[in-house]
CSV table of C-alpha atoms and ligand atoms in Angstrom, one decimal:
chain,number,residue,atom,x,y,z
A,2,MET,CA,0.0,0.0,0.0
A,3,LYS,CA,2.9,2.3,0.7
A,4,GLN,CA,3.9,2.0,-2.9
A,5,LEU,CA,0.6,3.4,-4.0
A,6,ILE,CA,1.2,6.5,-1.8
A,7,ASP,CA,4.7,6.8,-3.2
A,8,ARG,CA,3.3,6.7,-6.7
A,9,LEU,CA,0.6,9.3,-5.9
A,10,TYR,CA,3.4,11.4,-4.4
A,11,GLU,CA,5.5,11.2,-7.6
A,12,THR,CA,2.8,11.2,-10.3
A,13,HIS,CA,-0.1,12.9,-8.7
A,14,SER,CA,-2.6,10.4,-10.0
A,15,LEU,CA,-3.8,6.9,-9.5
A,16,SER,CA,-6.2,4.7,-11.5
A,17,ARG,CA,-9.7,3.8,-10.3
A,18,GLU,CA,-8.5,0.3,-9.1
A,19,GLU,CA,-5.5,1.8,-7.3
A,20,LEU,CA,-7.6,4.4,-5.5
A,21,LYS,CA,-10.1,1.7,-4.4
A,22,ALA,CA,-7.3,-0.5,-3.1
A,23,LEU,CA,-5.7,2.4,-1.2
A,24,LEU,CA,-9.0,3.3,0.5
A,25,GLU,CA,-9.9,-0.3,1.3
A,26,GLY,CA,-6.4,-1.0,2.6
A,27,ARG,CA,-6.1,1.9,4.9
A,28,THR,CA,-4.7,1.4,8.4
A,29,LYS,CA,-3.6,3.7,11.1
A,30,GLU,CA,0.0,3.2,10.1
A,31,LEU,CA,-0.7,3.8,6.4
A,32,ALA,CA,-2.5,7.0,7.3
A,33,GLU,CA,0.5,8.3,9.3
A,34,TYR,CA,2.7,7.6,6.2
A,35,LEU,CA,0.3,9.4,4.0
A,36,PHE,CA,0.1,12.4,6.3
A,37,GLU,CA,3.9,12.6,6.5
A,38,LYS,CA,4.1,12.8,2.7
A,39,ALA,CA,1.2,15.2,2.5
A,40,ARG,CA,2.9,17.6,5.0
A,41,GLU,CA,6.2,17.4,3.1
A,42,VAL,CA,4.4,18.5,-0.1
A,43,ARG,CA,2.4,21.1,1.7
A,44,ILE,CA,5.4,22.6,3.5
A,45,CYS,CA,7.5,22.6,0.3
A,46,ARG,CA,4.8,24.6,-1.5
A,47,TYR,CA,3.3,26.8,1.2
A,48,ASP,CA,5.9,26.6,4.0
A,49,HIS,CA,4.1,26.6,7.4
A,50,ASP,CA,1.6,29.3,6.3
A,51,VAL,CA,-2.0,28.9,7.0
A,52,TYR,CA,-4.3,31.1,5.0
A,53,ILE,CA,-7.3,32.5,6.7
A,54,ARG,CA,-10.6,33.4,5.0
A,55,GLY,CA,-13.3,35.5,6.7
A,56,LEU,CA,-16.6,33.6,6.2
A,57,ILE,CA,-19.7,35.8,5.9
A,58,GLU,CA,-22.9,33.8,5.9
A,59,PHE,CA,-25.1,36.5,4.4
A,60,THR,CA,-28.4,34.7,3.8
A,61,ASN,CA,-29.9,31.4,4.9
A,62,TYR,CA,-32.9,31.6,2.5
A,63,CYS,CA,-32.6,28.7,0.1
A,64,LYS,CA,-34.8,27.5,-2.8
A,65,ASN,CA,-33.2,24.1,-2.7
A,66,ASP,CA,-34.2,21.1,-0.6
A,67,CYS,CA,-31.0,19.0,-0.3
A,68,TYR,CA,-31.9,16.2,2.1
A,69,TYR,CA,-28.8,16.7,4.3
A,70,CYS,CA,-28.9,20.5,4.8
A,71,GLY,CA,-30.3,22.4,7.8
A,72,ILE,CA,-31.2,25.5,5.7
A,73,ARG,CA,-33.2,23.5,3.1
A,74,LYS,CA,-36.4,25.2,2.1
A,75,SER,CA,-38.7,22.6,3.7
A,76,ASN,CA,-37.2,23.2,7.2
A,77,LYS,CA,-39.9,25.4,8.6
A,78,ASN,CA,-38.1,25.7,11.9
A,79,ALA,CA,-35.1,27.6,10.4
A,80,GLN,CA,-35.3,31.2,11.3
A,81,ARG,CA,-34.5,33.0,8.0
A,82,TYR,CA,-32.3,36.1,7.7
A,83,ARG,CA,-30.5,38.2,5.2
A,84,LEU,CA,-27.7,40.6,5.8
A,85,THR,CA,-27.9,44.0,4.1
A,86,LYS,CA,-25.0,45.4,2.0
A,87,GLU,CA,-24.2,47.6,4.9
A,88,ASP,CA,-24.1,44.6,7.3
A,89,ILE,CA,-21.7,42.8,4.9
A,90,LEU,CA,-19.4,45.9,4.6
A,91,THR,CA,-19.3,46.1,8.4
A,92,CYS,CA,-18.2,42.5,8.6
A,93,CYS,CA,-15.5,43.2,6.0
A,94,LYS,CA,-14.3,46.3,7.9
A,95,GLU,CA,-14.0,44.3,11.1
A,96,GLY,CA,-12.3,41.4,9.2
A,97,TYR,CA,-9.8,43.7,7.4
A,98,ALA,CA,-8.7,45.1,10.8
A,99,LEU,CA,-8.2,41.5,12.0
A,100,GLY,CA,-5.9,40.7,9.1
A,101,PHE,CA,-8.4,39.0,6.7
A,102,ARG,CA,-7.5,39.6,3.0
A,103,THR,CA,-10.1,37.2,1.6
A,104,PHE,CA,-13.9,37.4,2.3
A,105,VAL,CA,-16.1,34.5,1.5
A,106,LEU,CA,-19.7,35.3,0.8
A,107,GLN,CA,-21.7,32.2,1.5
A,108,GLY,CA,-25.4,31.6,1.4
A,109,GLY,CA,-28.3,29.5,0.4
A,110,GLU,CA,-29.6,29.9,-3.2
A,111,ASP,CA,-31.6,33.1,-2.5
A,112,ALA,CA,-33.3,34.8,-5.5
A,113,TYR,CA,-33.3,38.1,-3.6
A,114,PHE,CA,-29.6,38.3,-4.2
A,115,ASN,CA,-30.0,38.7,-8.0
A,116,ASP,CA,-27.1,39.7,-10.3
A,117,GLU,CA,-27.7,43.4,-9.7
A,118,ARG,CA,-27.5,43.1,-6.0
A,119,MET,CA,-24.5,40.8,-6.0
A,120,VAL,CA,-22.7,43.0,-8.5
A,121,ASP,CA,-23.4,46.0,-6.2
A,122,ILE,CA,-22.1,44.2,-3.1
A,123,ILE,CA,-19.0,42.9,-4.9
A,124,ARG,CA,-18.1,46.3,-6.3
A,125,SER,CA,-18.6,48.0,-3.0
A,126,ILE,CA,-16.3,45.5,-1.2
A,127,LYS,CA,-13.7,45.8,-4.0
A,128,ALA,CA,-13.8,49.6,-3.9
A,129,ALA,CA,-13.1,49.7,-0.1
A,130,TYR,CA,-10.6,46.8,0.0
A,131,GLN,CA,-8.6,46.7,-3.2
A,132,ASP,CA,-6.0,44.3,-1.8
A,133,CYS,CA,-8.6,41.7,-0.9
A,134,ALA,CA,-10.0,38.7,-2.7
A,135,ILE,CA,-13.7,37.8,-2.8
A,136,THR,CA,-14.8,34.2,-2.8
A,137,LEU,CA,-18.4,33.4,-3.6
A,138,SER,CA,-20.3,30.3,-2.4
A,139,ILE,CA,-23.9,30.9,-3.6
A,140,GLY,CA,-24.7,27.8,-5.6
A,141,GLU,CA,-25.7,27.2,-9.2
A,142,ARG,CA,-26.3,30.2,-11.5
A,143,SER,CA,-26.2,30.9,-15.2
A,144,HIS,CA,-23.0,31.4,-17.2
A,145,GLU,CA,-24.0,35.1,-17.6
A,146,SER,CA,-24.5,35.6,-13.9
A,147,TYR,CA,-21.1,34.1,-13.1
A,148,GLN,CA,-19.6,36.3,-15.7
A,149,ARG,CA,-21.2,39.5,-14.4
A,150,MET,CA,-20.0,38.8,-10.9
A,151,TYR,CA,-16.5,38.0,-12.1
A,152,ASP,CA,-16.4,41.2,-14.1
A,153,ALA,CA,-17.5,43.0,-11.0
A,154,GLY,CA,-14.5,41.7,-9.1
A,155,ALA,CA,-15.2,38.3,-7.6
A,156,ASN,CA,-12.1,36.1,-7.7
A,157,ARG,CA,-13.0,32.7,-6.5
A,158,PHE,CA,-16.0,30.4,-6.3
A,159,LEU,CA,-16.7,27.4,-4.1
A,160,LEU,CA,-19.3,24.9,-5.4
A,161,ARG,CA,-19.0,21.5,-3.9
A,162,HIS,CA,-20.0,18.8,-6.4
A,163,GLU,CA,-21.3,16.9,-3.4
A,164,THR,CA,-20.8,13.5,-5.0
A,165,ALA,CA,-19.6,12.6,-8.5
A,166,ASP,CA,-21.8,9.5,-8.7
A,167,GLU,CA,-25.1,10.1,-10.5
A,168,GLU,CA,-27.1,7.5,-8.5
A,169,HIS,CA,-25.7,8.8,-5.2
A,170,TYR,CA,-26.4,12.4,-6.2
A,171,GLY,CA,-30.0,11.3,-6.7
A,172,LYS,CA,-30.2,10.0,-3.1
A,173,LEU,CA,-28.9,13.2,-1.6
A,174,HIS,CA,-31.1,15.6,-3.6
A,175,PRO,CA,-34.6,16.0,-5.0
A,176,LYS,CA,-35.2,15.2,-8.6
A,177,ASN,CA,-34.9,18.8,-9.9
A,178,MET,CA,-31.2,18.9,-8.9
A,179,ARG,CA,-28.8,17.2,-11.3
A,180,LEU,CA,-25.2,16.3,-11.1
A,181,SER,CA,-24.6,17.2,-14.7
A,182,GLU,CA,-25.8,20.8,-14.0
A,183,ARG,CA,-23.5,21.1,-11.0
A,184,LYS,CA,-20.5,19.9,-13.0
A,185,ALA,CA,-21.4,22.2,-15.9
A,186,CYS,CA,-21.4,25.1,-13.5
A,187,LEU,CA,-17.9,24.1,-12.2
A,188,TYR,CA,-16.5,24.1,-15.8
A,189,ASP,CA,-18.3,27.4,-16.6
A,190,LEU,CA,-16.7,29.0,-13.5
A,191,LYS,CA,-13.3,27.6,-14.5
A,192,ASN,CA,-13.5,28.8,-18.1
A,193,ILE,CA,-14.5,32.3,-16.9
A,194,GLY,CA,-11.4,32.5,-14.9
A,195,TYR,CA,-12.4,32.0,-11.3
A,196,GLN,CA,-10.2,30.1,-8.9
A,197,VAL,CA,-12.6,27.2,-8.4
A,198,GLY,CA,-13.3,24.9,-5.5
A,199,CYS,CA,-15.3,21.6,-5.6
A,200,GLY,CA,-15.7,19.1,-2.9
A,201,PHE,CA,-17.9,16.7,-0.9
A,202,MET,CA,-18.9,15.4,2.5
A,203,THR,CA,-17.3,12.3,3.9
A,204,GLY,CA,-19.8,9.8,5.3
A,205,SER,CA,-22.8,11.3,3.5
A,206,PRO,CA,-25.7,8.8,3.5
A,207,TYR,CA,-25.4,6.1,0.9
A,208,GLN,CA,-21.7,7.0,0.2
A,209,THR,CA,-19.6,3.9,-0.7
A,210,THR,CA,-15.9,3.4,-1.5
A,211,ASP,CA,-16.9,3.4,-5.1
A,212,THR,CA,-18.6,6.8,-4.9
A,213,ILE,CA,-15.6,8.2,-3.1
A,214,VAL,CA,-13.3,6.8,-5.8
A,215,GLU,CA,-15.6,8.6,-8.3
A,216,ASP,CA,-15.1,11.8,-6.3
A,217,LEU,CA,-11.4,11.5,-6.4
A,218,LEU,CA,-11.3,10.8,-10.1
A,219,PHE,CA,-13.5,13.9,-10.7
A,220,ILE,CA,-11.1,16.0,-8.7
A,221,GLN,CA,-8.2,14.6,-10.7
A,222,GLU,CA,-10.1,15.5,-13.9
A,223,LEU,CA,-11.3,19.0,-12.9
A,224,SER,CA,-8.0,19.9,-11.2
A,225,PRO,CA,-9.6,22.7,-9.1
A,226,HIS,CA,-7.7,25.3,-7.2
A,227,MET,CA,-9.6,24.5,-4.0
A,228,VAL,CA,-11.2,21.4,-2.5
A,229,GLY,CA,-13.6,21.4,0.4
A,230,ILE,CA,-14.0,18.1,2.2
A,231,GLY,CA,-15.7,17.8,5.6
A,232,PRO,CA,-17.7,15.2,7.4
A,233,PHE,CA,-21.4,15.0,7.0
A,234,ILE,CA,-23.1,15.8,10.3
A,235,PRO,CA,-26.8,15.1,10.7
A,236,HIS,CA,-29.2,18.0,11.3
A,237,HIS,CA,-32.3,17.2,13.5
A,238,ASP,CA,-34.8,18.9,11.1
A,239,THR,CA,-33.8,17.1,7.9
A,240,PRO,CA,-34.8,13.8,6.4
A,241,PHE,CA,-31.3,12.5,7.3
A,242,LYS,CA,-31.6,13.3,11.0
A,243,ASP,CA,-31.1,9.7,12.0
A,244,MET,CA,-28.3,8.9,9.6
A,245,GLN,CA,-24.7,8.4,10.8
A,246,GLY,CA,-22.2,11.2,10.4
A,247,GLY,CA,-18.8,11.0,8.7
A,248,THR,CA,-15.7,10.1,10.6
A,249,LEU,CA,-12.5,12.1,11.4
A,250,GLU,CA,-10.4,9.1,10.3
A,251,LEU,CA,-11.8,9.0,6.7
A,252,THR,CA,-11.9,12.7,6.3
A,253,LEU,CA,-8.3,13.1,7.2
A,254,PHE,CA,-7.3,10.3,4.9
A,255,LEU,CA,-9.0,11.9,2.0
A,256,LEU,CA,-7.5,15.3,2.7
A,257,GLY,CA,-4.0,13.6,2.6
A,258,ILE,CA,-4.8,12.0,-0.7
A,259,VAL,CA,-6.0,15.2,-2.2
A,260,ARG,CA,-2.9,17.1,-1.1
A,261,LEU,CA,-0.8,14.5,-3.0
A,262,MET,CA,-3.1,14.6,-6.0
A,263,LEU,CA,-3.0,18.4,-6.3
A,264,PRO,CA,0.2,19.5,-4.6
A,265,ASP,CA,-0.7,23.3,-4.9
A,266,VAL,CA,-4.3,22.9,-3.8
A,267,LEU,CA,-5.9,25.3,-1.3
A,268,LEU,CA,-7.3,22.8,1.2
A,269,PRO,CA,-9.4,24.0,4.1
A,270,ALA,CA,-9.6,22.3,7.5
A,271,THR,CA,-13.3,22.8,7.7
A,272,THR,CA,-15.6,23.9,10.6
A,273,ALA,CA,-17.4,20.6,10.3
A,274,LEU,CA,-14.1,18.8,11.0
A,275,GLY,CA,-13.7,21.1,14.1
A,276,THR,CA,-17.2,20.2,15.1
A,277,ILE,CA,-16.7,16.4,15.2
A,278,ASP,CA,-13.4,16.6,17.0
A,279,GLU,CA,-12.1,19.4,19.3
A,280,GLN,CA,-8.7,19.2,17.6
A,281,GLY,CA,-10.2,18.5,14.1
A,282,ARG,CA,-8.9,21.6,12.4
A,283,GLU,CA,-5.3,21.1,13.8
A,284,LYS,CA,-5.4,17.4,12.7
A,285,GLY,CA,-6.6,18.6,9.2
A,286,ILE,CA,-3.6,20.9,8.9
A,287,LEU,CA,-1.3,18.1,10.0
A,288,ALA,CA,-2.9,15.9,7.2
A,289,GLY,CA,-2.0,18.5,4.5
A,290,CYS,CA,-4.6,21.3,4.8
A,291,ASN,CA,-3.4,24.9,4.4
A,292,VAL,CA,-6.6,27.0,4.9
A,293,VAL,CA,-9.0,27.8,7.7
A,294,MET,CA,-12.2,29.8,7.5
A,295,PRO,CA,-13.0,31.5,10.8
A,296,ASN,CA,-16.5,33.0,11.0
A,297,LEU,CA,-17.0,36.8,10.4
A,298,SER,CA,-20.8,36.7,10.4
A,299,PRO,CA,-22.5,39.0,13.0
A,300,THR,CA,-23.0,37.1,16.2
A,301,ALA,CA,-26.7,37.8,16.1
A,302,VAL,CA,-27.2,35.5,13.0
A,303,ARG,CA,-24.6,32.9,13.6
A,304,SER,CA,-26.9,30.3,15.3
A,305,LYS,CA,-29.3,30.7,12.4
A,306,TYR,CA,-26.9,29.5,9.8
A,307,MET,CA,-27.1,25.9,11.0
A,308,LEU,CA,-26.3,23.5,8.3
A,309,TYR,CA,-25.8,20.7,10.8
A,310,ASP,CA,-26.2,20.2,14.6
A,311,ASN,CA,-23.7,21.4,17.2
A,312,LYS,CA,-21.8,23.7,14.8
A,313,ILE,CA,-18.9,25.3,16.7
A,314,CYS,CA,-18.2,29.0,17.1
A,315,THR,CA,-21.8,30.2,16.9
A,316,GLY,CA,-21.4,32.2,20.1
A,317,ASP,CA,-18.0,33.8,19.4
A,318,GLU,CA,-17.1,37.2,18.2
A,319,ALA,CA,-15.1,37.5,15.0
A,320,ALA,CA,-12.0,38.6,16.9
A,321,GLU,CA,-12.3,35.6,19.3
A,322,CYS,CA,-12.3,33.2,16.4
A,323,ARG,CA,-9.5,34.9,14.6
A,324,PHE,CA,-7.2,34.8,17.6
A,325,CYS,CA,-8.3,31.4,18.7
A,326,MET,CA,-7.3,30.2,15.3
A,327,GLN,CA,-3.9,31.9,15.5
A,328,LYS,CA,-3.3,30.2,18.9
A,329,ARG,CA,-4.4,26.8,17.6
A,330,MET,CA,-2.2,27.1,14.5
A,331,GLU,CA,0.8,28.3,16.5
A,332,GLY,CA,0.2,25.4,18.9
A,333,ILE,CA,1.1,22.9,16.1
A,334,GLY,CA,4.0,24.9,14.7
A,335,TYR,CA,2.2,26.8,11.9
A,336,ARG,CA,1.4,30.5,11.4
A,337,VAL,CA,-1.6,32.4,10.2
A,338,ALA,CA,-0.6,34.5,7.1
A,339,VAL,CA,-2.0,38.0,6.5
A,340,SER,CA,-2.3,37.7,2.7
A,341,ARG,CA,-4.8,37.0,0.0
A,342,GLY,CA,-3.5,33.5,-0.1
A,343,ASP,CA,-4.0,32.9,-3.8
A,344,HIS,CA,-3.4,29.5,-5.4
A,345,LEU,CA,0.4,29.2,-6.2
A,346,SER,CA,-0.3,29.4,-9.9
A,347,LEU,CA,-1.5,33.0,-9.3
A,348,GLN,CA,1.1,34.2,-6.8
B,423,SAM,N1,-25.7,27.2,-1.4
B,423,SAM,C1,-24.4,27.1,-1.7
B,423,SAM,C2,-24.1,25.7,-2.3
B,423,SAM,O1,-25.0,24.9,-2.4
B,423,SAM,O2,-22.9,25.5,-2.8
B,423,SAM,C3,-23.4,27.3,-0.5
B,423,SAM,C4,-24.0,26.9,0.9
B,423,SAM,S1,-24.1,25.2,1.2
B,423,SAM,C5,-25.0,25.2,2.7
B,423,SAM,C6,-22.4,24.8,1.7
B,423,SAM,C7,-22.0,23.4,1.9
B,423,SAM,O3,-22.5,22.9,3.2
B,423,SAM,C8,-22.6,22.4,1.0
B,423,SAM,O4,-21.9,22.3,-0.2
B,423,SAM,C9,-22.5,21.1,1.8
B,423,SAM,O5,-21.5,20.2,1.3
B,423,SAM,C10,-22.3,21.5,3.2
B,423,SAM,N2,-23.3,21.0,4.1
B,423,SAM,C11,-24.7,21.1,4.0
B,423,SAM,N3,-25.3,20.4,5.0
B,423,SAM,C12,-24.3,19.7,5.7
B,423,SAM,C13,-24.3,18.8,6.7
B,423,SAM,N4,-25.5,18.3,7.3
B,423,SAM,N5,-23.1,18.3,7.2
B,423,SAM,C14,-22.0,18.8,6.7
B,423,SAM,N6,-21.9,19.6,5.6
B,423,SAM,C15,-23.1,20.1,5.1
B,424,FES,FE1,-14.1,30.2,16.6
B,424,FES,FE2,-12.0,29.0,17.9
B,424,FES,S1,-12.3,29.3,15.8
B,424,FES,S2,-13.7,30.1,18.7
């Protein structure tokens, strides 16, 4: 099995059969070997820098009904909110003072935030903070819409593909959502010029080794700038409330594989990882991650952006999260970088 890791380290790709064998043959010892290699690659490319992104969860209205998600439209218990442009700019101001040079605008698919409103928000942030990058994470839109937001100044886009297996995709989403659409959006975004991120949840209901292999092959093919991988965590007001969540062990293993597959990738140690294990984000960094995304949303709305149960940091001020993260990273010998933290191909 170690030879497979060595090969991935050298060639950055493995076949379907090899990926399956690696996943099925994983042990604690093999994982340690993988993480050592992943750290070596990560440190060679990004030294001990950890890039921080200020996450602004600006709306929890969503027209979609993904079976796993706490802000799905059928969840009548979710208290809905939208931030105003002024609220968002206040978050950016606070974030800038704390050293954030990337703002991530994340939300449900909310028709209120049409192209005109998004362009206005993006332009206003760019005008005030010219040295900052804007990342959008607002779901599927038309090519024209992506283009308009890019022209207004958006730099990056996160759109997890969720699963690269058609049948599995159909078990996680209602019929009106299609994997082919999601993939087409990712290629659109890439062609327009965004730094693009795809990704998936580990341990999502009905996930199998084969579907994970499909995810890894898709990542190999798309070759995105960013990959978001975090554990599925059940939410009590969704159809998946009684399903099992994803494990720390599998999530870390996949993060290590992705680091070797895409050596320059921007790889976040996610909030979900920090939710299932108190040291989850630190362990993510030690498995090859190089990004963390502390929350910049106003405290008043934090507990309303509940994608899953027990989400951490919902009661903390932005500054608390920022400095908590710094301490955590320093605790394992890494340092938070005050920079845009672009993909190496763009630095
Ligand atoms: N609406 C945008 C989209 O669909 O890309 C962005 C927001 S969406 C809530 C962000 C991500 O949260 C999803 O891509 C999904 O992978 C993750 N997520 C949703 N529910 C989750 C859960 N129960 N556990 C872990 N992650 C979850
Ligand atoms: Fe939010 Fe530690 S990152 S309190």
